[in-house]
PDB file of C-alpha atoms and ligand atoms in Angstrom:
ATOM      1  CA  MET H  12      96.845  -7.338  14.306  1.00 39.00           C
ATOM      2  CA  ARG H  13      98.390  -8.032  17.638  1.00 45.00           C
ATOM      3  CA  LEU H  14     102.009  -7.543  18.320  1.00 46.00           C
ATOM      4  CA  ARG H  15     104.145  -8.643  21.372  1.00 48.00           C
ATOM      5  CA  MET H  16     107.616  -7.059  21.108  1.00 50.00           C
ATOM      6  CA  SER H  17     110.579  -9.073  21.864  1.00 53.00           C
ATOM      7  CA  THR H  18     114.084  -7.480  21.867  1.00 52.00           C
ATOM      8  CA  GLY H  19     115.257  -7.837  18.427  1.00 46.00           C
ATOM      9  CA  ALA H  20     112.118  -7.557  16.723  1.00 44.00           C
ATOM     10  CA  PRO H  21     111.569  -4.252  14.690  1.00 41.00           C
ATOM     11  CA  ARG H  22     109.015  -1.575  15.575  1.00 40.00           C
ATOM     12  CA  PRO H  23     105.981  -1.672  13.345  1.00 43.00           C
ATOM     13  CA  ARG H  24     106.773   1.798  12.074  1.00 42.00           C
ATOM     14  CA  PRO H  25     110.297   3.235  11.412  1.00 36.00           C
ATOM     15  CA  SER H  26     109.269   6.480  13.154  1.00 35.00           C
ATOM     16  CA  GLY H  27     109.676   4.416  16.417  1.00 37.00           C
ATOM     17  CA  CYS H  28     113.432   4.718  16.023  1.00 37.00           C
ATOM     18  CA  SER H  29     113.057   8.449  16.749  1.00 41.00           C
ATOM     19  CA  ARG H  30     112.265   7.476  20.467  1.00 50.00           C
ATOM     20  CA  THR H  31     115.419   5.308  20.804  1.00 52.00           C
ATOM     21  CA  GLY H  32     118.125   6.608  23.170  1.00 54.00           C
ATOM     22  CA  VAL H  33     121.577   5.463  22.331  1.00 52.00           C
ATOM     23  CA  GLY H  34     124.640   5.649  24.505  1.00 53.00           C
ATOM     24  CA  ALA H  35     128.314   4.616  23.859  1.00 50.00           C
ATOM     25  CA  GLY H  36     131.130   4.033  26.211  1.00 43.00           C
ATOM     26  CA  ALA H  37     134.843   4.260  25.117  1.00 49.00           C
ATOM     27  CA  GLY H  38     133.815   3.754  21.487  1.00 64.00           C
ATOM     28  CA  ARG H  39     133.588   0.000  22.254  1.00 85.00           C
ATOM     29  CA  ALA H  40     130.003  -0.448  23.731  1.00 94.00           C
ATOM     30  CA  ALA H  41     126.628   0.887  22.825  1.00 97.00           C
ATOM     31  CA  ILE H  42     123.240   0.375  24.139  1.00 98.00           C
ATOM     32  CA  ALA H  43     119.822   1.272  22.310  1.00 98.00           C
ATOM     33  CA  LEU H  44     116.851   1.650  24.657  1.00 98.00           C
ATOM     34  CA  ARG H  45     113.539   0.995  22.767  1.00 98.00           C
ATOM     35  CA  TYR H  46     111.180   3.381  24.369  1.00 98.00           C
ATOM     36  CA  PHE H  47     107.534   2.275  24.133  1.00 98.00           C
ATOM     37  CA  ASN H  48     105.161   5.037  25.041  1.00 98.00           C
ATOM     38  CA  PRO H  49     106.583   7.556  27.414  1.00 98.00           C
ATOM     39  CA  VAL H  50     104.089   9.568  29.474  1.00 98.00           C
ATOM     40  CA  GLY H  51     103.743  11.351  32.792  1.00 98.00           C
ATOM     41  CA  ALA H  52     105.862  14.121  34.183  1.00 97.00           C
ATOM     42  CA  HIS H  53     108.310  14.803  37.070  1.00 95.00           C
ATOM     43  CA  ALA H  54     107.100  14.512  40.546  1.00 93.00           C
ATOM     44  CA  SER H  55     107.692  18.184  41.114  1.00 92.00           C
ATOM     45  CA  ALA H  56     105.085  19.164  38.372  1.00 90.00           C
ATOM     46  CA  ARG H  57     107.733  21.436  37.055  1.00 91.00           C
ATOM     47  CA  LEU H  58     109.032  19.360  34.161  1.00 94.00           C
ATOM     48  CA  GLY H  59     106.491  18.033  31.652  1.00 94.00           C
ATOM     49  CA  GLU H  60     105.693  17.388  28.030  1.00 93.00           C
ATOM     50  CA  ASP H  61     105.071  20.492  25.969  1.00 93.00           C
ATOM     51  CA  PRO H  62     104.921  19.623  22.388  1.00 92.00           C
ATOM     52  CA  ARG H  63     105.014  22.312  19.682  1.00 92.00           C
ATOM     53  CA  GLY H  64     101.773  22.864  17.914  1.00 92.00           C
ATOM     54  CA  VAL H  65      99.015  20.269  17.905  1.00 95.00           C
ATOM     55  CA  PRO H  66     100.097  17.140  19.794  1.00 96.00           C
ATOM     56  CA  GLU H  67     100.154  13.926  17.846  1.00 96.00           C
ATOM     57  CA  ASN H  68     100.410  11.630  20.819  1.00 97.00           C
ATOM     58  CA  LEU H  69      97.488  10.584  22.884  1.00 98.00           C
ATOM     59  CA  MET H  70      98.482  11.714  26.422  1.00 98.00           C
ATOM     60  CA  PRO H  71      99.557  15.430  25.672  1.00 98.00           C
ATOM     61  CA  PHE H  72      96.408  15.810  23.492  1.00 98.00           C
ATOM     62  CA  MET H  73      94.178  14.413  26.190  1.00 98.00           C
ATOM     63  CA  ALA H  74      95.840  16.663  28.973  1.00 97.00           C
ATOM     64  CA  GLN H  75      95.168  19.748  26.716  1.00 97.00           C
ATOM     65  CA  VAL H  76      91.528  18.815  26.310  1.00 98.00           C
ATOM     66  CA  ALA H  77      91.262  18.441  30.101  1.00 97.00           C
ATOM     67  CA  THR H  78      92.447  21.987  30.588  1.00 96.00           C
ATOM     68  CA  GLY H  79      90.112  23.339  27.917  1.00 96.00           C
ATOM     69  CA  ARG H  80      92.999  24.319  25.445  1.00 95.00           C
ATOM     70  CA  ARG H  81      91.512  21.930  22.896  1.00 97.00           C
ATOM     71  CA  PRO H  82      87.699  21.090  22.464  1.00 97.00           C
ATOM     72  CA  VAL H  83      87.556  17.379  22.039  1.00 98.00           C
ATOM     73  CA  LEU H  84      89.750  14.228  22.008  1.00 98.00           C
ATOM     74  CA  ARG H  85      89.282  12.155  18.826  1.00 98.00           C
ATOM     75  CA  ILE H  86      89.654   8.409  19.599  1.00 98.00           C
ATOM     76  CA  PHE H  87      91.196   6.959  16.415  1.00 98.00           C
ATOM     77  CA  GLY H  88      88.883   3.826  15.955  1.00 98.00           C
ATOM     78  CA  ASP H  89      86.800   1.832  18.325  1.00 98.00           C
ATOM     79  CA  ASP H  90      86.756  -1.235  15.979  1.00 98.00           C
ATOM     80  CA  TRP H  91      90.259  -2.532  16.669  1.00 98.00           C
ATOM     81  CA  PRO H  92      90.466  -6.370  17.663  1.00 98.00           C
ATOM     82  CA  THR H  93      90.942  -5.410  21.340  1.00 98.00           C
ATOM     83  CA  PRO H  94      88.556  -5.974  24.223  1.00 98.00           C
ATOM     84  CA  ASP H  95      87.019  -2.483  24.177  1.00 98.00           C
ATOM     85  CA  GLY H  96      87.731  -1.773  20.464  1.00 98.00           C
ATOM     86  CA  THR H  97      90.400   1.015  20.975  1.00 98.00           C
ATOM     87  CA  GLY H  98      94.132   0.787  20.530  1.00 98.00           C
ATOM     88  CA  ILE H  99      96.331  -0.716  23.257  1.00 98.00           C
ATOM     89  CA  ARG H 100      99.827   0.563  24.059  1.00 98.00           C
ATOM     90  CA  ASP H 101     102.428  -0.048  26.571  1.00 98.00           C
ATOM     91  CA  TYR H 102     102.809   3.384  28.437  1.00 98.00           C
ATOM     92  CA  ILE H 103     105.967   3.957  30.564  1.00 98.00           C
ATOM     93  CA  HIS H 104     106.419   6.685  33.132  1.00 98.00           C
ATOM     94  CA  VAL H 105     109.257   9.157  32.226  1.00 98.00           C
ATOM     95  CA  ALA H 106     110.718   8.659  35.740  1.00 98.00           C
ATOM     96  CA  ASP H 107     111.034   4.848  34.917  1.00 98.00           C
ATOM     97  CA  LEU H 108     112.586   5.760  31.615  1.00 98.00           C
ATOM     98  CA  ALA H 109     115.136   7.926  33.235  1.00 98.00           C
ATOM     99  CA  ARG H 110     116.091   5.118  35.566  1.00 98.00           C
ATOM    100  CA  ALA H 111     116.433   2.893  32.548  1.00 98.00           C
ATOM    101  CA  HIS H 112     119.169   5.321  31.220  1.00 98.00           C
ATOM    102  CA  VAL H 113     121.026   5.174  34.409  1.00 98.00           C
ATOM    103  CA  ALA H 114     120.939   1.366  34.369  1.00 98.00           C
ATOM    104  CA  ALA H 115     122.124   1.362  30.738  1.00 98.00           C
ATOM    105  CA  LEU H 116     125.043   3.745  31.722  1.00 97.00           C
ATOM    106  CA  ASP H 117     126.099   1.202  34.442  1.00 97.00           C
ATOM    107  CA  ARG H 118     125.906  -1.579  31.976  1.00 97.00           C
ATOM    108  CA  LEU H 119     128.115   0.207  29.475  1.00 95.00           C
ATOM    109  CA  GLY H 120     130.933   0.126  31.892  1.00 93.00           C
ATOM    110  CA  VAL H 121     131.041  -3.709  31.994  1.00 94.00           C
ATOM    111  CA  MET H 122     130.112  -4.684  28.374  1.00 95.00           C
ATOM    112  CA  THR H 123     131.262  -4.453  24.786  1.00 94.00           C
ATOM    113  CA  GLY H 124     129.489  -4.587  21.609  1.00 96.00           C
ATOM    114  CA  PHE H 125     125.829  -3.492  21.023  1.00 97.00           C
ATOM    115  CA  GLU H 126     122.771  -4.343  23.052  1.00 98.00           C
ATOM    116  CA  VAL H 127     119.064  -3.405  22.757  1.00 98.00           C
ATOM    117  CA  TYR H 128     116.543  -3.380  25.360  1.00 98.00           C
ATOM    118  CA  ASN H 129     112.805  -2.798  25.471  1.00 98.00           C
ATOM    119  CA  ILE H 130     111.660  -0.166  27.966  1.00 98.00           C
ATOM    120  CA  GLY H 131     108.061  -0.513  28.849  1.00 98.00           C
ATOM    121  CA  THR H 132     105.906  -1.983  31.592  1.00 98.00           C
ATOM    122  CA  GLY H 133     104.798  -5.088  29.631  1.00 97.00           C
ATOM    123  CA  ARG H 134     101.191  -4.171  30.334  1.00 97.00           C
ATOM    124  CA  GLY H 135      98.794  -2.913  27.707  1.00 98.00           C
ATOM    125  CA  VAL H 136      96.444   0.084  28.393  1.00 98.00           C
ATOM    126  CA  SER H 137      93.600   0.870  25.793  1.00 98.00           C
ATOM    127  CA  VAL H 138      92.572   4.425  24.932  1.00 98.00           C
ATOM    128  CA  ARG H 139      89.429   4.053  26.711  1.00 98.00           C
ATOM    129  CA  GLN H 140      91.182   2.710  29.906  1.00 98.00           C
ATOM    130  CA  MET H 141      93.595   5.649  29.723  1.00 98.00           C
ATOM    131  CA  LEU H 142      90.678   8.100  29.268  1.00 98.00           C
ATOM    132  CA  ALA H 143      88.863   6.771  32.391  1.00 98.00           C
ATOM    133  CA  ALA H 144      92.087   6.908  34.315  1.00 98.00           C
ATOM    134  CA  PHE H 145      92.810  10.358  33.292  1.00 98.00           C
ATOM    135  CA  GLU H 146      89.262  11.562  34.023  1.00 98.00           C
ATOM    136  CA  ARG H 147      89.687  10.189  37.499  1.00 98.00           C
ATOM    137  CA  ALA H 148      92.890  12.072  38.059  1.00 97.00           C
ATOM    138  CA  ALA H 149      91.636  15.256  36.643  1.00 97.00           C
ATOM    139  CA  GLY H 150      88.305  14.942  38.358  1.00 97.00           C
ATOM    140  CA  ARG H 151      86.421  16.134  35.297  1.00 96.00           C
ATOM    141  CA  PRO H 152      84.946  14.435  32.147  1.00 97.00           C
ATOM    142  CA  ILE H 153      87.031  14.851  29.022  1.00 98.00           C
ATOM    143  CA  PRO H 154      85.015  15.490  25.860  1.00 98.00           C
ATOM    144  CA  HIS H 155      85.689  12.951  23.326  1.00 98.00           C
ATOM    145  CA  GLU H 156      84.324  11.416  20.066  1.00 98.00           C
ATOM    146  CA  ILE H 157      85.044   8.304  17.961  1.00 98.00           C
ATOM    147  CA  ALA H 158      86.981   9.054  14.798  1.00 98.00           C
ATOM    148  CA  PRO H 159      88.243   6.863  11.967  1.00 98.00           C
ATOM    149  CA  ARG H 160      91.355   4.753  12.634  1.00 98.00           C
ATOM    150  CA  ARG H 161      94.605   6.680  12.037  1.00 98.00           C
ATOM    151  CA  PRO H 162      96.562   5.467   8.966  1.00 97.00           C
ATOM    152  CA  GLY H 163      99.605   3.354  10.129  1.00 97.00           C
ATOM    153  CA  ASP H 164      98.265   2.580  13.546  1.00 98.00           C
ATOM    154  CA  ILE H 165      98.182  -0.991  14.876  1.00 98.00           C
ATOM    155  CA  ALA H 166      95.909  -2.514  17.376  1.00 98.00           C
ATOM    156  CA  GLU H 167      98.244  -3.281  20.027  1.00 98.00           C
ATOM    157  CA  SER H 168     101.867  -2.913  21.038  1.00 98.00           C
ATOM    158  CA  ARG H 169     103.363  -4.227  24.227  1.00 98.00           C
ATOM    159  CA  ALA H 170     106.958  -4.585  25.401  1.00 98.00           C
ATOM    160  CA  ASP H 171     108.613  -7.837  26.485  1.00 98.00           C
ATOM    161  CA  CYS H 172     111.012  -6.436  29.103  1.00 98.00           C
ATOM    162  CA  THR H 173     112.570  -9.646  30.274  1.00 98.00           C
ATOM    163  CA  LEU H 174     116.046  -8.820  29.046  1.00 98.00           C
ATOM    164  CA  ALA H 175     116.195  -5.340  30.687  1.00 98.00           C
ATOM    165  CA  GLU H 176     115.102  -6.979  33.921  1.00 98.00           C
ATOM    166  CA  ARG H 177     117.537  -9.786  33.652  1.00 98.00           C
ATOM    167  CA  VAL H 178     120.656  -7.924  32.413  1.00 98.00           C
ATOM    168  CA  LEU H 179     120.085  -4.378  33.440  1.00 98.00           C
ATOM    169  CA  GLY H 180     118.175  -5.194  36.712  1.00 98.00           C
ATOM    170  CA  TRP H 181     115.615  -2.539  35.596  1.00 98.00           C
ATOM    171  CA  ARG H 182     111.923  -2.861  35.761  1.00 98.00           C
ATOM    172  CA  ALA H 183     109.138  -0.243  35.832  1.00 98.00           C
ATOM    173  CA  ARG H 184     107.848   0.966  39.171  1.00 98.00           C
ATOM    174  CA  HIS H 185     105.205   3.395  38.235  1.00 98.00           C
ATOM    175  CA  GLY H 186     101.709   2.247  37.407  1.00 97.00           C
ATOM    176  CA  LEU H 187      98.959   3.909  35.426  1.00 98.00           C
ATOM    177  CA  GLU H 188      97.692   6.070  38.218  1.00 97.00           C
ATOM    178  CA  GLU H 189     100.970   7.662  38.762  1.00 97.00           C
ATOM    179  CA  MET H 190     101.374   8.315  35.012  1.00 98.00           C
ATOM    180  CA  VAL H 191      98.134  10.289  34.816  1.00 98.00           C
ATOM    181  CA  GLN H 192      98.286  11.856  38.248  1.00 98.00           C
ATOM    182  CA  SER H 193     101.835  13.250  37.499  1.00 98.00           C
ATOM    183  CA  LEU H 194     100.774  14.347  33.873  1.00 98.00           C
ATOM    184  CA  TRP H 195      97.706  16.132  35.292  1.00 98.00           C
ATOM    185  CA  ALA H 196      99.637  17.854  37.947  1.00 97.00           C
ATOM    186  CA  TRP H 197     102.045  19.322  35.321  1.00 97.00           C
ATOM    187  CA  GLN H 198      99.437  20.160  32.923  1.00 96.00           C
ATOM    188  CA  SER H 199      96.970  21.762  35.306  1.00 95.00           C
ATOM    189  CA  ALA H 200     100.051  23.893  36.732  1.00 95.00           C
ATOM    190  CA  ASN H 201     101.007  24.865  33.148  1.00 92.00           C
ATOM    191  CA  PRO H 202      97.847  24.919  31.066  1.00 91.00           C
ATOM    192  CA  GLN H 203      99.525  26.848  28.276  1.00 90.00           C
ATOM    193  CA  GLY H 204     102.767  24.823  28.563  1.00 90.00           C
ATOM    194  CA  TYR H 205     106.003  26.595  29.247  1.00 88.00           C
ATOM    195  CA  ASP H 206     105.103  29.520  26.896  1.00 81.00           C
ATOM    196  CA  GLY H 207     102.491  30.360  29.520  1.00 65.00           C
ATOM    197  CA  ASP H 208     105.061  31.149  32.166  1.00 54.00           C
TER     198      ASP H 208
HETATM  199  O1  GDU V  18      94.486  12.064  19.461  1.00 55.17           O
HETATM  200  C1  GDU V  18      94.682  10.871  19.518  1.00 55.17           C
HETATM  201  C2  GDU V  18      96.150  10.338  19.644  1.00 55.17           C
HETATM  202  C3  GDU V  18      96.333   8.907  19.630  1.00 55.17           C
HETATM  203  N1  GDU V  18      95.223   8.067  19.779  1.00 55.17           N
HETATM  204  C4  GDU V  18      95.292   6.668  19.968  1.00 55.17           C
HETATM  205  O2  GDU V  18      96.127   6.474  21.138  1.00 55.17           O
HETATM  206  C5  GDU V  18      96.957   5.317  20.959  1.00 55.17           C
HETATM  207  C6  GDU V  18      98.503   5.968  21.172  1.00 55.17           C
HETATM  208  O3  GDU V  18      98.719   6.922  20.233  1.00 55.17           O
HETATM  209  P1  GDU V  18     100.215   7.696  20.270  1.00 55.17           P
HETATM  210  O4  GDU V  18     100.305   8.550  19.037  1.00 55.17           O
HETATM  211  O5  GDU V  18     100.264   8.304  21.584  1.00 55.17           O
HETATM  212  O6  GDU V  18     101.247   6.495  20.235  1.00 55.17           O
HETATM  213  P2  GDU V  18     101.583   5.448  19.042  1.00 55.17           P
HETATM  214  O7  GDU V  18     102.353   4.322  19.771  1.00 55.17           O
HETATM  215  O8  GDU V  18     100.415   4.974  18.371  1.00 55.17           O
HETATM  216  O9  GDU V  18     102.420   6.303  18.055  1.00 55.17           O
HETATM  217  C7  GDU V  18     103.707   6.706  18.442  1.00 55.17           C
HETATM  218  O10 GDU V  18     104.663   5.837  18.162  1.00 55.17           O
HETATM  219  C8  GDU V  18     104.982   5.486  16.917  1.00 55.17           C
HETATM  220  C9  GDU V  18     106.087   4.458  16.853  1.00 55.17           C
HETATM  221  O11 GDU V  18     105.558   3.171  16.937  1.00 55.17           O
HETATM  222  C10 GDU V  18     105.320   6.695  16.080  1.00 55.17           C
HETATM  223  O12 GDU V  18     106.559   7.213  16.563  1.00 55.17           O
HETATM  224  C11 GDU V  18     104.256   7.733  16.127  1.00 55.17           C
HETATM  225  O13 GDU V  18     104.667   8.854  15.546  1.00 55.17           O
HETATM  226  C12 GDU V  18     104.058   8.066  17.645  1.00 55.17           C
HETATM  227  O14 GDU V  18     102.980   8.847  17.642  1.00 55.17           O
HETATM  228  C13 GDU V  18      96.784   4.794  19.684  1.00 55.17           C
HETATM  229  O15 GDU V  18      95.954   3.787  19.761  1.00 55.17           O
HETATM  230  C14 GDU V  18      96.240   5.934  18.847  1.00 55.17           C
HETATM  231  O16 GDU V  18      95.445   5.592  17.795  1.00 55.17           O
HETATM  232  C15 GDU V  18      93.839   8.637  19.732  1.00 55.17           C
HETATM  233  O17 GDU V  18      92.906   7.861  19.740  1.00 55.17           O
HETATM  234  N2  GDU V  18      93.767   9.913  19.584  1.00 55.17           N
END
Protein backbone atom coordinates (compact mmCIF):
# COMPACT_ATOMS: atom_id res chain seq x y z
CA MET A 1 0.00 0.00 0.00
CA ARG A 2 1.36 3.42 -0.98
CA LEU A 3 0.12 6.60 0.57
CA ARG A 4 0.86 10.13 -0.40
CA MET A 5 -0.62 12.39 2.21
CA SER A 6 -2.40 15.55 1.22
CA THR A 7 -3.55 18.09 3.75
CA GLY A 8 -7.02 17.03 4.77
CA ALA A 9 -6.38 13.32 4.37
CA PRO A 10 -6.40 11.29 7.59
CA ARG A 11 -3.26 9.59 8.88
CA PRO A 12 -3.50 5.84 8.47
CA ARG A 13 -3.49 5.18 12.19
CA PRO A 14 -5.29 7.21 14.82
CA SER A 15 -2.17 7.26 16.98
CA GLY A 16 -0.72 9.71 14.46
CA CYS A 17 -2.88 12.34 16.11
CA SER A 18 -0.69 12.15 19.19
CA ARG A 19 2.01 13.88 17.19
CA THR A 20 -0.13 16.82 16.14
CA GLY A 21 0.66 20.20 17.60
CA VAL A 22 -2.26 22.58 18.03
CA GLY A 23 -2.12 26.28 18.74
CA ALA A 24 -4.94 28.80 19.12
CA GLY A 25 -5.05 32.56 19.07
CA ALA A 26 -7.67 34.70 20.86
CA GLY A 27 -10.13 31.78 20.76
CA ARG A 28 -10.83 32.41 17.10
CA ALA A 29 -8.08 30.69 15.24
CA ALA A 30 -6.36 27.32 15.50
CA ILE A 31 -3.75 25.47 13.52
CA ALA A 32 -2.96 21.75 13.57
CA LEU A 33 0.51 20.76 12.44
CA ARG A 34 0.56 17.21 11.20
CA TYR A 35 4.03 15.97 12.11
CA PHE A 36 5.37 13.18 9.95
CA ASN A 37 8.41 11.43 11.51
CA PRO A 38 10.39 13.85 13.69
CA VAL A 39 14.04 12.85 14.20
CA GLY A 40 17.40 14.39 14.98
CA ALA A 41 18.52 16.55 17.86
CA HIS A 42 19.48 20.12 18.68
CA ALA A 43 22.74 21.28 17.10
CA SER A 44 24.26 21.72 20.58
CA ALA A 45 23.93 17.94 21.19
CA ARG A 46 22.38 18.84 24.54
CA LEU A 47 18.72 18.35 23.59
CA GLY A 48 17.70 15.00 22.18
CA GLU A 49 15.12 12.26 22.27
CA ASP A 50 15.24 10.03 25.35
CA PRO A 51 12.18 7.78 25.31
CA ARG A 52 11.16 5.94 28.46
CA GLY A 53 11.73 2.20 28.28
CA VAL A 54 12.33 0.44 25.00
CA PRO A 55 11.95 2.88 22.10
CA GLU A 56 9.17 2.04 19.67
CA ASN A 57 10.34 4.35 16.91
CA LEU A 58 13.09 3.52 14.46
CA MET A 59 15.58 6.31 15.13
CA PRO A 60 15.90 6.24 18.92
CA PHE A 61 16.11 2.45 18.76
CA MET A 62 18.79 2.56 16.05
CA ALA A 63 20.76 5.14 18.02
CA GLN A 64 20.67 2.98 21.16
CA VAL A 65 21.92 -0.03 19.18
CA ALA A 66 24.76 2.13 17.88
CA THR A 67 25.92 2.90 21.43
CA GLY A 68 25.63 -0.74 22.48
CA ARG A 69 22.75 -0.11 24.85
CA ARG A 70 20.59 -2.52 22.79
CA PRO A 71 22.00 -5.54 20.95
CA VAL A 72 20.30 -5.49 17.58
CA LEU A 73 17.93 -3.47 15.42
CA ARG A 74 15.01 -5.47 14.10
CA ILE A 75 13.91 -4.36 10.66
CA PHE A 76 10.19 -4.89 10.50
CA GLY A 77 9.82 -6.50 7.11
CA ASP A 78 11.92 -6.49 3.94
CA ASP A 79 9.03 -7.61 1.76
CA TRP A 80 7.13 -4.34 1.49
CA PRO A 81 6.28 -3.08 -2.02
CA THR A 82 9.11 -0.51 -1.92
CA PRO A 83 12.36 -0.41 -3.94
CA ASP A 84 14.44 -2.13 -1.24
CA GLY A 85 11.56 -3.91 0.50
CA THR A 86 11.71 -1.89 3.74
CA GLY A 87 9.23 0.68 4.98
CA ILE A 88 9.46 4.27 3.75
CA ARG A 89 8.73 7.32 5.91
CA ASP A 90 9.05 11.07 5.65
CA TYR A 91 11.54 12.03 8.38
CA ILE A 92 11.66 15.64 9.48
CA HIS A 93 14.45 17.26 11.51
CA VAL A 94 13.23 18.56 14.87
CA ALA A 95 14.80 21.96 14.17
CA ASP A 96 12.62 22.26 11.06
CA LEU A 97 9.65 21.17 13.13
CA ALA A 98 10.40 23.94 15.62
CA ARG A 99 10.53 26.50 12.79
CA ALA A 100 7.15 25.25 11.57
CA HIS A 101 5.67 26.14 14.97
CA VAL A 102 7.06 29.65 14.74
CA ALA A 103 5.57 30.01 11.25
CA ALA A 104 2.22 28.72 12.57
CA LEU A 105 2.26 31.25 15.41
CA ASP A 106 2.84 34.04 12.87
CA ARG A 107 -0.05 32.72 10.80
CA LEU A 108 -2.38 32.65 13.83
CA GLY A 109 -2.07 36.40 14.06
CA VAL A 110 -3.61 36.96 10.62
CA MET A 111 -6.22 34.22 10.24
CA THR A 112 -9.50 32.99 11.66
CA GLY A 113 -10.89 29.46 11.72
CA PHE A 114 -9.00 26.18 11.64
CA GLU A 115 -6.15 25.20 9.35
CA VAL A 116 -4.11 22.00 9.00
CA TYR A 117 -0.59 21.70 7.61
CA ASN A 118 1.58 18.71 6.80
CA ILE A 119 5.08 19.03 8.20
CA GLY A 120 7.59 16.80 6.47
CA THR A 121 10.19 17.01 3.74
CA GLY A 122 8.09 15.39 1.02
CA ARG A 123 10.90 12.88 0.52
CA GLY A 124 10.70 9.23 1.50
CA VAL A 125 13.54 7.35 3.19
CA SER A 126 13.52 3.56 3.64
CA VAL A 127 14.68 1.76 6.76
CA ARG A 128 17.70 0.43 4.86
CA GLN A 129 18.57 3.91 3.57
CA MET A 130 18.29 5.30 7.09
CA LEU A 131 20.44 2.51 8.47
CA ALA A 132 23.16 3.17 5.87
CA ALA A 133 23.09 6.92 6.59
CA PHE A 134 23.27 6.36 10.34
CA GLU A 135 26.15 3.89 10.00
CA ARG A 136 28.06 6.55 8.04
CA ALA A 137 27.36 9.17 10.72
CA ALA A 138 28.32 6.87 13.59
CA GLY A 139 31.30 5.41 11.76
CA ARG A 140 30.40 1.90 12.83
CA PRO A 141 28.22 -0.97 11.68
CA ILE A 142 24.86 -1.33 13.40
CA PRO A 143 23.84 -4.92 14.09
CA HIS A 144 20.49 -5.64 12.50
CA GLU A 145 18.25 -8.51 11.47
CA ILE A 146 15.10 -8.91 9.45
CA ALA A 147 11.96 -9.47 11.52
CA PRO A 148 8.31 -9.90 10.55
CA ARG A 149 6.25 -6.86 9.59
CA ARG A 150 4.92 -4.88 12.55
CA PRO A 151 1.11 -5.05 12.80
CA GLY A 152 -0.50 -1.80 11.69
CA ASP A 153 2.50 -0.62 9.63
CA ILE A 154 2.13 0.63 6.10
CA ALA A 155 4.64 0.47 3.25
CA GLU A 156 5.12 4.16 2.70
CA SER A 157 4.10 7.51 4.15
CA ARG A 158 5.13 10.85 2.70
CA ALA A 159 3.93 14.40 3.21
CA ASP A 160 2.59 16.78 0.64
CA CYS A 161 3.87 20.04 2.12
CA THR A 162 2.63 22.33 -0.64
CA LEU A 163 0.19 24.15 1.60
CA ALA A 164 2.71 24.81 4.38
CA GLU A 165 5.11 26.20 1.81
CA ARG A 166 2.51 28.40 0.12
CA VAL A 167 0.65 29.72 3.17
CA LEU A 168 3.15 29.50 6.05
CA GLY A 169 6.18 30.19 3.88
CA TRP A 170 7.79 27.19 5.57
CA ARG A 171 9.78 24.35 4.11
CA ALA A 172 12.25 21.86 5.55
CA ARG A 173 15.91 22.93 5.35
CA HIS A 174 17.66 19.95 6.86
CA GLY A 175 18.37 16.77 4.95
CA LEU A 176 19.01 13.20 5.95
CA GLU A 177 22.70 13.68 6.77
CA GLU A 178 21.93 16.46 9.27
CA MET A 179 19.22 14.33 10.85
CA VAL A 180 21.51 11.38 11.49
CA GLN A 181 24.57 13.45 12.40
CA SER A 182 22.70 15.51 14.99
CA LEU A 183 21.06 12.41 16.45
CA TRP A 184 24.41 10.65 16.71
CA ALA A 185 26.05 13.70 18.28
CA TRP A 186 23.39 13.71 21.00
CA GLN A 187 23.22 9.94 21.51
CA SER A 188 26.98 9.47 21.67
CA ALA A 189 27.24 12.32 24.18
CA ASN A 190 24.36 10.82 26.21
CA PRO A 191 24.64 7.06 25.75
CA GLN A 192 22.31 6.38 28.71
CA GLY A 193 20.03 9.31 27.94
CA TYR A 194 19.45 12.03 30.50
CA ASP A 195 19.46 9.50 33.35
CA GLY A 196 23.14 8.96 32.63
CA ASP A 197 23.95 12.58 33.55
O1 LIG B 1 12.58 -1.11 15.64
C1 LIG B 1 12.07 -0.69 14.58
C2 LIG B 1 11.20 0.43 14.54
C3 LIG B 1 10.66 0.81 13.32
N1 LIG B 1 10.96 0.14 12.19
C4 LIG B 1 10.43 0.59 10.89
O2 LIG B 1 10.86 1.92 10.71
C5 LIG B 1 9.87 2.69 10.04
C6 LIG B 1 9.51 3.87 10.93
O3 LIG B 1 8.92 3.39 12.14
P1 LIG B 1 8.51 4.40 13.33
O4 LIG B 1 7.89 3.59 14.41
O5 LIG B 1 9.68 5.22 13.69
O6 LIG B 1 7.44 5.37 12.67
P2 LIG B 1 5.99 5.04 12.08
O7 LIG B 1 5.65 6.16 11.17
O8 LIG B 1 5.93 3.67 11.50
O9 LIG B 1 5.04 4.99 13.34
C7 LIG B 1 4.86 6.15 14.13
O10 LIG B 1 3.81 6.90 13.63
C8 LIG B 1 2.54 6.27 13.75
C9 LIG B 1 1.54 7.22 13.16
O11 LIG B 1 1.36 6.96 11.85
C10 LIG B 1 2.22 5.97 15.19
O12 LIG B 1 2.16 7.16 15.93
C11 LIG B 1 3.27 5.05 15.72
O13 LIG B 1 3.01 4.83 17.09
C12 LIG B 1 4.61 5.71 15.57
O14 LIG B 1 5.59 4.77 15.95
C13 LIG B 1 8.71 1.74 9.80
O15 LIG B 1 8.84 1.23 8.49
C14 LIG B 1 8.92 0.62 10.82
O16 LIG B 1 8.41 -0.63 10.42
C15 LIG B 1 11.81 -0.96 12.21
O17 LIG B 1 12.08 -1.58 11.18
N2 LIG B 1 12.34 -1.34 13.42
